[in-house]
Amino acid sequence: MSERTVDVAIIGSGTAGLNAMAQARKAGKSFVLINGGEPGTTCARVGCMPSKAMIQVAEDYHRRTHLGKYGVDGHEAMTLDIPEALEHVQDLRDIFVDRVLGSSTDDMPGDLFIQDYARLLEPTLIEVAGQRIRADAVVIATGSRPLIPKPWRAFGNRLLTTDDVFELEDLPESMAVIGLGTIGLELGQSLSRLGVRITGFDQMDEIAGTQDPEVGQSAIDIIGKEFPIHLGQAAEITQEGEKLRVSAGEHSVLVDKVLCSIGRVPNVEGLGLETLGVPLGKQGIPAFDSSSMQVGDLPVFLAGDVTGERPLLHEAGDEGKIAGYNAARGESARFRRKTPLFINFCDPNICAVGQRWSELDQDRIAVGQIKLAPVGRALIMGKNKGVIRIYADKVSGTLLGGEMITPKGENLAHLLCWCIEQGLTVGQLLRMPFYHPVIEEALQAALYDAYGKIEAKNEGGLTELRRL
Ligand SMILES: Cc1cc2nc3c(=O)[nH]c(=O)nc-3n(C[C@H](O)[C@H](O)[C@H](O)COP(=O)(O)OP(=O)(O)OC[C@H]3O[C@@H](n4cnc5c(N)ncnc54)[C@H](O)[C@@H]3O)c2cc1C
Ligand SMILES: NC(=O)c1ccc[n+]([C@@H]2O[C@H](COP(=O)([O-])OP(=O)(O)OC[C@H]3O[C@@H](n4cnc5c(N)ncnc54)[C@H](O)[C@@H]3O)[C@@H](O)[C@H]2O)c1
């Protein structure tokens, strides 16, 4: 078997792997990029982009239910051509995949971009496509895939995951969504708005991974009005003729198909991580430093969803950069990770920023809250539902985090996150301009609420204005 040497070998051409490759290129190092499975990234093919495209179609169609409130005629007669809607989602998906491929691997020669599954024989010796590659450093960025319990595989194409839902040419009449985390909620709500009779199940008492009790309850109340959700018990599936019965405790529903959205598992089978000679954790992942992405003191780096730690696109990008930087330079440089930011694009958006509720010392924080009901702009939009909760240090007023279910949460969460990154206090934020009438006024109201509970006060007489 032929063997060649490179400076850096990158396994996985998803977002993390492509970012790592860019670092190797920038450092002028020789490299090889290896990808098993479909190229084009999880994000563009079966993740962020097709799901957001589906959400957009579903939201636009759902908007018709508001139109009667101000006299738009004919909205009740509006119908949706489902195959056309799904084709539109697929067309957008194809555009995003083509863009990724066009700007990354399309023109790469076969010796630089190898399309096959790689296996480690030693920490820096890889076997792939009938050849061996010796690398000075290796980046493992093999991503993750939907978790499907083994017995559920027997249900064949009646059990869907995000790997197949964007391939559908038509939608079934009824579906159960098992797992109301990020995927279950984003897609469950969209499918419901597209006309599928959805029933949701989650074994937890919360949905969308909320931790703040006020936000969690609000999310259950709001989403539970759109489709039935059953919480607190693991769901089970049995076959009944052509249909599937999904049961959890006393709740049971007969459906055409099931969307299985109970989490994702790292792609490590057959990768040979045992050859690293370090202990492997419960999902087969070795311990690594999340600031350098290095595994022990080996020239081996992890990046992206395969770590199981921050399974989000922007984090995969950052991790790919860190891993690629270190792999290309033979360094173990540690980089500060960014303030956590999480956005579930369901409607209203559910977001979490900075420190989570369970991480906070409840005796040392002030919580500012605003319910969306009276917020002017939200009322005008017909979307005045939800609650924003922000957390700050009770003494200094330094912003620590927040959780929210709110319209335009994707924007508000970014603002809050950027302020936390800057180390700003509630008082400093109240000295920022707030336009009227905007949804940011809801954030302002939550800040005022927190400010009243914080010891540190702005100097100069007026809370909002700095004295000259
Ligand atoms: C439905 C859905 C919606 C999402 N929405 C969002 C969102 O809105 N915002 C957000 O931030 N994140 C979102 N995510 C998460 C985001 O898509 C991921 O965090 C990100 O794509 C992970 O990138 P990655 O590079 O780690 O993995 P991937 O893009 O999966 O790349 C890994 C690659 O490695 C390959 N591979 C696996 N094993 C091997 C092997 N042995 N040898 C060689 N190659 C191998 C795989 O085939 C794959 O091509 C979503 C995910 C899903 C599933
Ligand atoms: N907007 C976004 O950023 C976005 C969107 C989609 C996916 N993602 C990423 O994809 C990852 C995977 O998403 P996901 O929704 O599959 O996982 P998740 O971890 O967010 O949610 C899985 C849910 O399934 C539940 N569950 C597990 N087993 C169950 C059972 N037998 N019965 C009932 N409920 C069960 C869990 O309690 C949990 O709430 C997420 O971690 C996220 O990072 C991100």
PDB file of C-alpha atoms in Angstrom, residues 233-388:
ATOM      1  CA  GLN A 233     -42.040  10.404  29.684  1.00  0.00           C
ATOM      2  CA  ALA A 234     -39.925   8.680  27.068  1.00  0.00           C
ATOM      3  CA  ALA A 235     -41.897   7.830  23.947  1.00  0.00           C
ATOM      4  CA  GLU A 236     -42.189   4.332  22.547  1.00  0.00           C
ATOM      5  CA  ILE A 237     -43.196   3.224  19.077  1.00  0.00           C
ATOM      6  CA  THR A 238     -45.123   0.169  17.946  1.00  0.00           C
ATOM      7  CA  GLN A 239     -46.394  -0.767  14.513  1.00  0.00           C
ATOM      8  CA  GLU A 240     -50.134  -1.009  13.795  1.00  0.00           C
ATOM      9  CA  GLY A 241     -50.710  -2.095  10.215  1.00  0.00           C
ATOM     10  CA  GLU A 242     -49.376   0.635   7.945  1.00  0.00           C
ATOM     11  CA  LYS A 243     -49.257   3.119  10.816  1.00  0.00           C
ATOM     12  CA  LEU A 244     -47.118   3.733  13.881  1.00  0.00           C
ATOM     13  CA  ARG A 245     -48.438   4.123  17.396  1.00  0.00           C
ATOM     14  CA  VAL A 246     -46.431   6.442  19.597  1.00  0.00           C
ATOM     15  CA  SER A 247     -47.090   6.147  23.311  1.00  0.00           C
ATOM     16  CA  ALA A 248     -45.779   7.908  26.388  1.00  0.00           C
ATOM     17  CA  GLY A 249     -47.456   7.044  29.680  1.00  0.00           C
ATOM     18  CA  GLU A 250     -51.213   7.470  29.218  1.00  0.00           C
ATOM     19  CA  HIS A 251     -50.811   9.402  25.965  1.00  0.00           C
ATOM     20  CA  SER A 252     -50.893   7.623  22.661  1.00  0.00           C
ATOM     21  CA  VAL A 253     -51.374   8.592  19.033  1.00  0.00           C
ATOM     22  CA  LEU A 254     -51.595   6.700  15.737  1.00  0.00           C
ATOM     23  CA  VAL A 255     -49.632   8.407  12.965  1.00  0.00           C
ATOM     24  CA  ASP A 256     -48.408   7.956   9.403  1.00  0.00           C
ATOM     25  CA  LYS A 257     -44.815   8.842  10.214  1.00  0.00           C
ATOM     26  CA  VAL A 258     -42.528   9.747  13.099  1.00  0.00           C
ATOM     27  CA  LEU A 259     -39.865  12.432  13.127  1.00  0.00           C
ATOM     28  CA  CYS A 260     -37.117  11.119  15.388  1.00  0.00           C
ATOM     29  CA  SER A 261     -35.319  14.149  16.847  1.00  0.00           C
ATOM     30  CA  ILE A 262     -33.885  12.786  20.072  1.00  0.00           C
ATOM     31  CA  GLY A 263     -30.353  14.098  19.604  1.00  0.00           C
ATOM     32  CA  ARG A 264     -27.260  13.364  17.534  1.00  0.00           C
ATOM     33  CA  VAL A 265     -24.252  11.100  18.035  1.00  0.00           C
ATOM     34  CA  PRO A 266     -20.642  11.792  17.002  1.00  0.00           C
ATOM     35  CA  ASN A 267     -19.293   9.994  13.923  1.00  0.00           C
ATOM     36  CA  VAL A 268     -16.473   7.976  15.441  1.00  0.00           C
ATOM     37  CA  GLU A 269     -17.252   4.348  14.518  1.00  0.00           C
ATOM     38  CA  GLY A 270     -14.434   2.788  12.546  1.00  0.00           C
ATOM     39  CA  LEU A 271     -12.327   5.915  12.917  1.00  0.00           C
ATOM     40  CA  GLY A 272      -9.762   4.112  15.058  1.00  0.00           C
ATOM     41  CA  LEU A 273      -9.729   6.581  17.962  1.00  0.00           C
ATOM     42  CA  GLU A 274      -8.596   3.708  20.203  1.00  0.00           C
ATOM     43  CA  THR A 275      -5.190   3.947  18.479  1.00  0.00           C
ATOM     44  CA  LEU A 276      -4.682   7.344  20.165  1.00  0.00           C
ATOM     45  CA  GLY A 277      -3.796   5.477  23.341  1.00  0.00           C
ATOM     46  CA  VAL A 278      -5.851   7.803  25.561  1.00  0.00           C
ATOM     47  CA  PRO A 279      -9.051   6.977  27.454  1.00  0.00           C
ATOM     48  CA  LEU A 280     -12.240   7.437  25.462  1.00  0.00           C
ATOM     49  CA  GLY A 281     -15.355   8.945  27.033  1.00  0.00           C
ATOM     50  CA  LYS A 282     -18.864   7.528  26.944  1.00  0.00           C
ATOM     51  CA  GLN A 283     -19.531   8.486  23.338  1.00  0.00           C
ATOM     52  CA  GLY A 284     -16.101   7.264  22.250  1.00  0.00           C
ATOM     53  CA  ILE A 285     -14.563  10.746  22.331  1.00  0.00           C
ATOM     54  CA  PRO A 286     -11.143  11.309  23.943  1.00  0.00           C
ATOM     55  CA  ALA A 287     -10.719  14.119  26.470  1.00  0.00           C
ATOM     56  CA  PHE A 288      -9.540  17.317  24.783  1.00  0.00           C
ATOM     57  CA  ASP A 289      -8.822  20.936  25.695  1.00  0.00           C
ATOM     58  CA  SER A 290     -11.704  23.046  24.373  1.00  0.00           C
ATOM     59  CA  SER A 291      -9.423  26.118  24.169  1.00  0.00           C
ATOM     60  CA  SER A 292      -6.763  24.468  21.972  1.00  0.00           C
ATOM     61  CA  MET A 293      -8.899  21.544  20.669  1.00  0.00           C
ATOM     62  CA  GLN A 294      -5.884  19.298  21.343  1.00  0.00           C
ATOM     63  CA  VAL A 295      -6.204  15.698  22.514  1.00  0.00           C
ATOM     64  CA  GLY A 296      -3.780  15.320  25.435  1.00  0.00           C
ATOM     65  CA  ASP A 297      -0.324  16.237  24.177  1.00  0.00           C
ATOM     66  CA  LEU A 298      -0.811  14.446  20.862  1.00  0.00           C
ATOM     67  CA  PRO A 299      -0.595  16.233  17.496  1.00  0.00           C
ATOM     68  CA  VAL A 300      -4.292  15.406  17.147  1.00  0.00           C
ATOM     69  CA  PHE A 301      -7.093  17.964  17.311  1.00  0.00           C
ATOM     70  CA  LEU A 302     -10.887  17.678  17.399  1.00  0.00           C
ATOM     71  CA  ALA A 303     -13.305  20.209  15.912  1.00  0.00           C
ATOM     72  CA  GLY A 304     -17.042  20.622  15.389  1.00  0.00           C
ATOM     73  CA  ASP A 305     -19.992  18.406  16.262  1.00  0.00           C
ATOM     74  CA  VAL A 306     -17.806  15.339  16.745  1.00  0.00           C
ATOM     75  CA  THR A 307     -16.810  16.771  20.134  1.00  0.00           C
ATOM     76  CA  GLY A 308     -20.462  16.704  21.253  1.00  0.00           C
ATOM     77  CA  GLU A 309     -19.867  19.919  23.224  1.00  0.00           C
ATOM     78  CA  ARG A 310     -21.098  22.921  21.218  1.00  0.00           C
ATOM     79  CA  PRO A 311     -22.988  21.478  18.258  1.00  0.00           C
ATOM     80  CA  LEU A 312     -23.579  24.799  16.496  1.00  0.00           C
ATOM     81  CA  LEU A 313     -22.357  26.168  13.219  1.00  0.00           C
ATOM     82  CA  HIS A 314     -20.414  29.180  14.469  1.00  0.00           C
ATOM     83  CA  GLU A 315     -18.760  27.053  17.153  1.00  0.00           C
ATOM     84  CA  ALA A 316     -17.786  24.407  14.566  1.00  0.00           C
ATOM     85  CA  GLY A 317     -16.210  27.228  12.551  1.00  0.00           C
ATOM     86  CA  ASP A 318     -14.255  28.556  15.528  1.00  0.00           C
ATOM     87  CA  GLU A 319     -13.129  25.085  16.541  1.00  0.00           C
ATOM     88  CA  GLY A 320     -11.981  24.328  12.991  1.00  0.00           C
ATOM     89  CA  LYS A 321      -9.943  27.548  13.014  1.00  0.00           C
ATOM     90  CA  ILE A 322      -8.336  26.750  16.373  1.00  0.00           C
ATOM     91  CA  ALA A 323      -7.602  23.128  15.458  1.00  0.00           C
ATOM     92  CA  GLY A 324      -6.284  24.071  12.019  1.00  0.00           C
ATOM     93  CA  TYR A 325      -4.131  26.889  13.411  1.00  0.00           C
ATOM     94  CA  ASN A 326      -2.487  24.608  15.948  1.00  0.00           C
ATOM     95  CA  ALA A 327      -2.180  21.635  13.609  1.00  0.00           C
ATOM     96  CA  ALA A 328      -0.500  23.754  10.927  1.00  0.00           C
ATOM     97  CA  ARG A 329       1.968  25.367  13.332  1.00  0.00           C
ATOM     98  CA  GLY A 330       2.760  22.510  15.660  1.00  0.00           C
ATOM     99  CA  GLU A 331       1.396  24.632  18.497  1.00  0.00           C
ATOM    100  CA  SER A 332      -1.007  24.143  21.380  1.00  0.00           C
ATOM    101  CA  ALA A 333      -2.211  27.757  21.495  1.00  0.00           C
ATOM    102  CA  ARG A 334      -5.277  28.229  23.683  1.00  0.00           C
ATOM    103  CA  PHE A 335      -7.987  30.619  22.545  1.00  0.00           C
ATOM    104  CA  ARG A 336     -10.746  32.205  24.595  1.00  0.00           C
ATOM    105  CA  ARG A 337     -14.126  30.815  23.557  1.00  0.00           C
ATOM    106  CA  LYS A 338     -16.969  33.193  22.826  1.00  0.00           C
ATOM    107  CA  THR A 339     -20.003  33.871  25.000  1.00  0.00           C
ATOM    108  CA  PRO A 340     -22.478  31.025  24.469  1.00  0.00           C
ATOM    109  CA  LEU A 341     -25.324  31.942  22.129  1.00  0.00           C
ATOM    110  CA  PHE A 342     -28.170  29.644  21.223  1.00  0.00           C
ATOM    111  CA  ILE A 343     -31.154  30.385  19.023  1.00  0.00           C
ATOM    112  CA  ASN A 344     -34.080  28.104  18.306  1.00  0.00           C
ATOM    113  CA  PHE A 345     -35.801  29.553  15.236  1.00  0.00           C
ATOM    114  CA  CYS A 346     -39.278  28.385  16.205  1.00  0.00           C
ATOM    115  CA  ASP A 347     -41.908  31.135  16.455  1.00  0.00           C
ATOM    116  CA  PRO A 348     -41.483  32.984  18.776  1.00  0.00           C
ATOM    117  CA  ASN A 349     -37.723  32.354  18.867  1.00  0.00           C
ATOM    118  CA  ILE A 350     -36.390  30.645  21.981  1.00  0.00           C
ATOM    119  CA  CYS A 351     -32.880  31.831  22.855  1.00  0.00           C
ATOM    120  CA  ALA A 352     -30.263  31.448  25.555  1.00  0.00           C
ATOM    121  CA  VAL A 353     -27.222  33.657  26.050  1.00  0.00           C
ATOM    122  CA  GLY A 354     -24.228  33.536  28.379  1.00  0.00           C
ATOM    123  CA  GLN A 355     -24.551  31.705  31.672  1.00  0.00           C
ATOM    124  CA  ARG A 356     -27.496  29.330  31.916  1.00  0.00           C
ATOM    125  CA  TRP A 357     -30.000  29.345  34.784  1.00  0.00           C
ATOM    126  CA  SER A 358     -28.489  26.189  36.323  1.00  0.00           C
ATOM    127  CA  GLU A 359     -24.985  27.716  36.328  1.00  0.00           C
ATOM    128  CA  LEU A 360     -25.945  30.873  38.225  1.00  0.00           C
ATOM    129  CA  ASP A 361     -25.539  31.498  41.940  1.00  0.00           C
ATOM    130  CA  GLN A 362     -29.126  32.523  42.648  1.00  0.00           C
ATOM    131  CA  ASP A 363     -28.094  34.564  45.737  1.00  0.00           C
ATOM    132  CA  ARG A 364     -25.808  36.765  43.669  1.00  0.00           C
ATOM    133  CA  ILE A 365     -27.932  37.632  40.676  1.00  0.00           C
ATOM    134  CA  ALA A 366     -30.619  40.120  39.805  1.00  0.00           C
ATOM    135  CA  VAL A 367     -33.183  38.971  37.254  1.00  0.00           C
ATOM    136  CA  GLY A 368     -34.906  41.445  34.976  1.00  0.00           C
ATOM    137  CA  GLN A 369     -38.083  40.323  33.281  1.00  0.00           C
ATOM    138  CA  ILE A 370     -40.561  41.579  30.720  1.00  0.00           C
ATOM    139  CA  LYS A 371     -43.579  39.751  29.366  1.00  0.00           C
ATOM    140  CA  LEU A 372     -44.224  40.524  25.715  1.00  0.00           C
ATOM    141  CA  ALA A 373     -47.977  41.035  26.142  1.00  0.00           C
ATOM    142  CA  PRO A 374     -47.905  44.856  26.545  1.00  0.00           C
ATOM    143  CA  VAL A 375     -44.898  45.580  24.289  1.00  0.00           C
ATOM    144  CA  GLY A 376     -46.142  48.028  21.629  1.00  0.00           C
ATOM    145  CA  ARG A 377     -44.221  46.775  18.623  1.00  0.00           C
ATOM    146  CA  ALA A 378     -44.961  43.144  19.441  1.00  0.00           C
ATOM    147  CA  LEU A 379     -48.677  43.970  19.663  1.00  0.00           C
ATOM    148  CA  ILE A 380     -48.566  45.705  16.260  1.00  0.00           C
ATOM    149  CA  MET A 381     -46.863  42.618  14.799  1.00  0.00           C
ATOM    150  CA  GLY A 382     -49.564  40.388  16.292  1.00  0.00           C
ATOM    151  CA  LYS A 383     -46.801  38.549  18.110  1.00  0.00           C
ATOM    152  CA  ASN A 384     -47.024  39.843  21.683  1.00  0.00           C
ATOM    153  CA  LYS A 385     -46.386  36.513  23.359  1.00  0.00           C
ATOM    154  CA  GLY A 386     -43.427  35.360  25.408  1.00  0.00           C
ATOM    155  CA  VAL A 387     -41.066  36.555  28.094  1.00  0.00           C
ATOM    156  CA  ILE A 388     -37.507  37.907  28.248  1.00  0.00           C
TER     157      ILE A 388
END
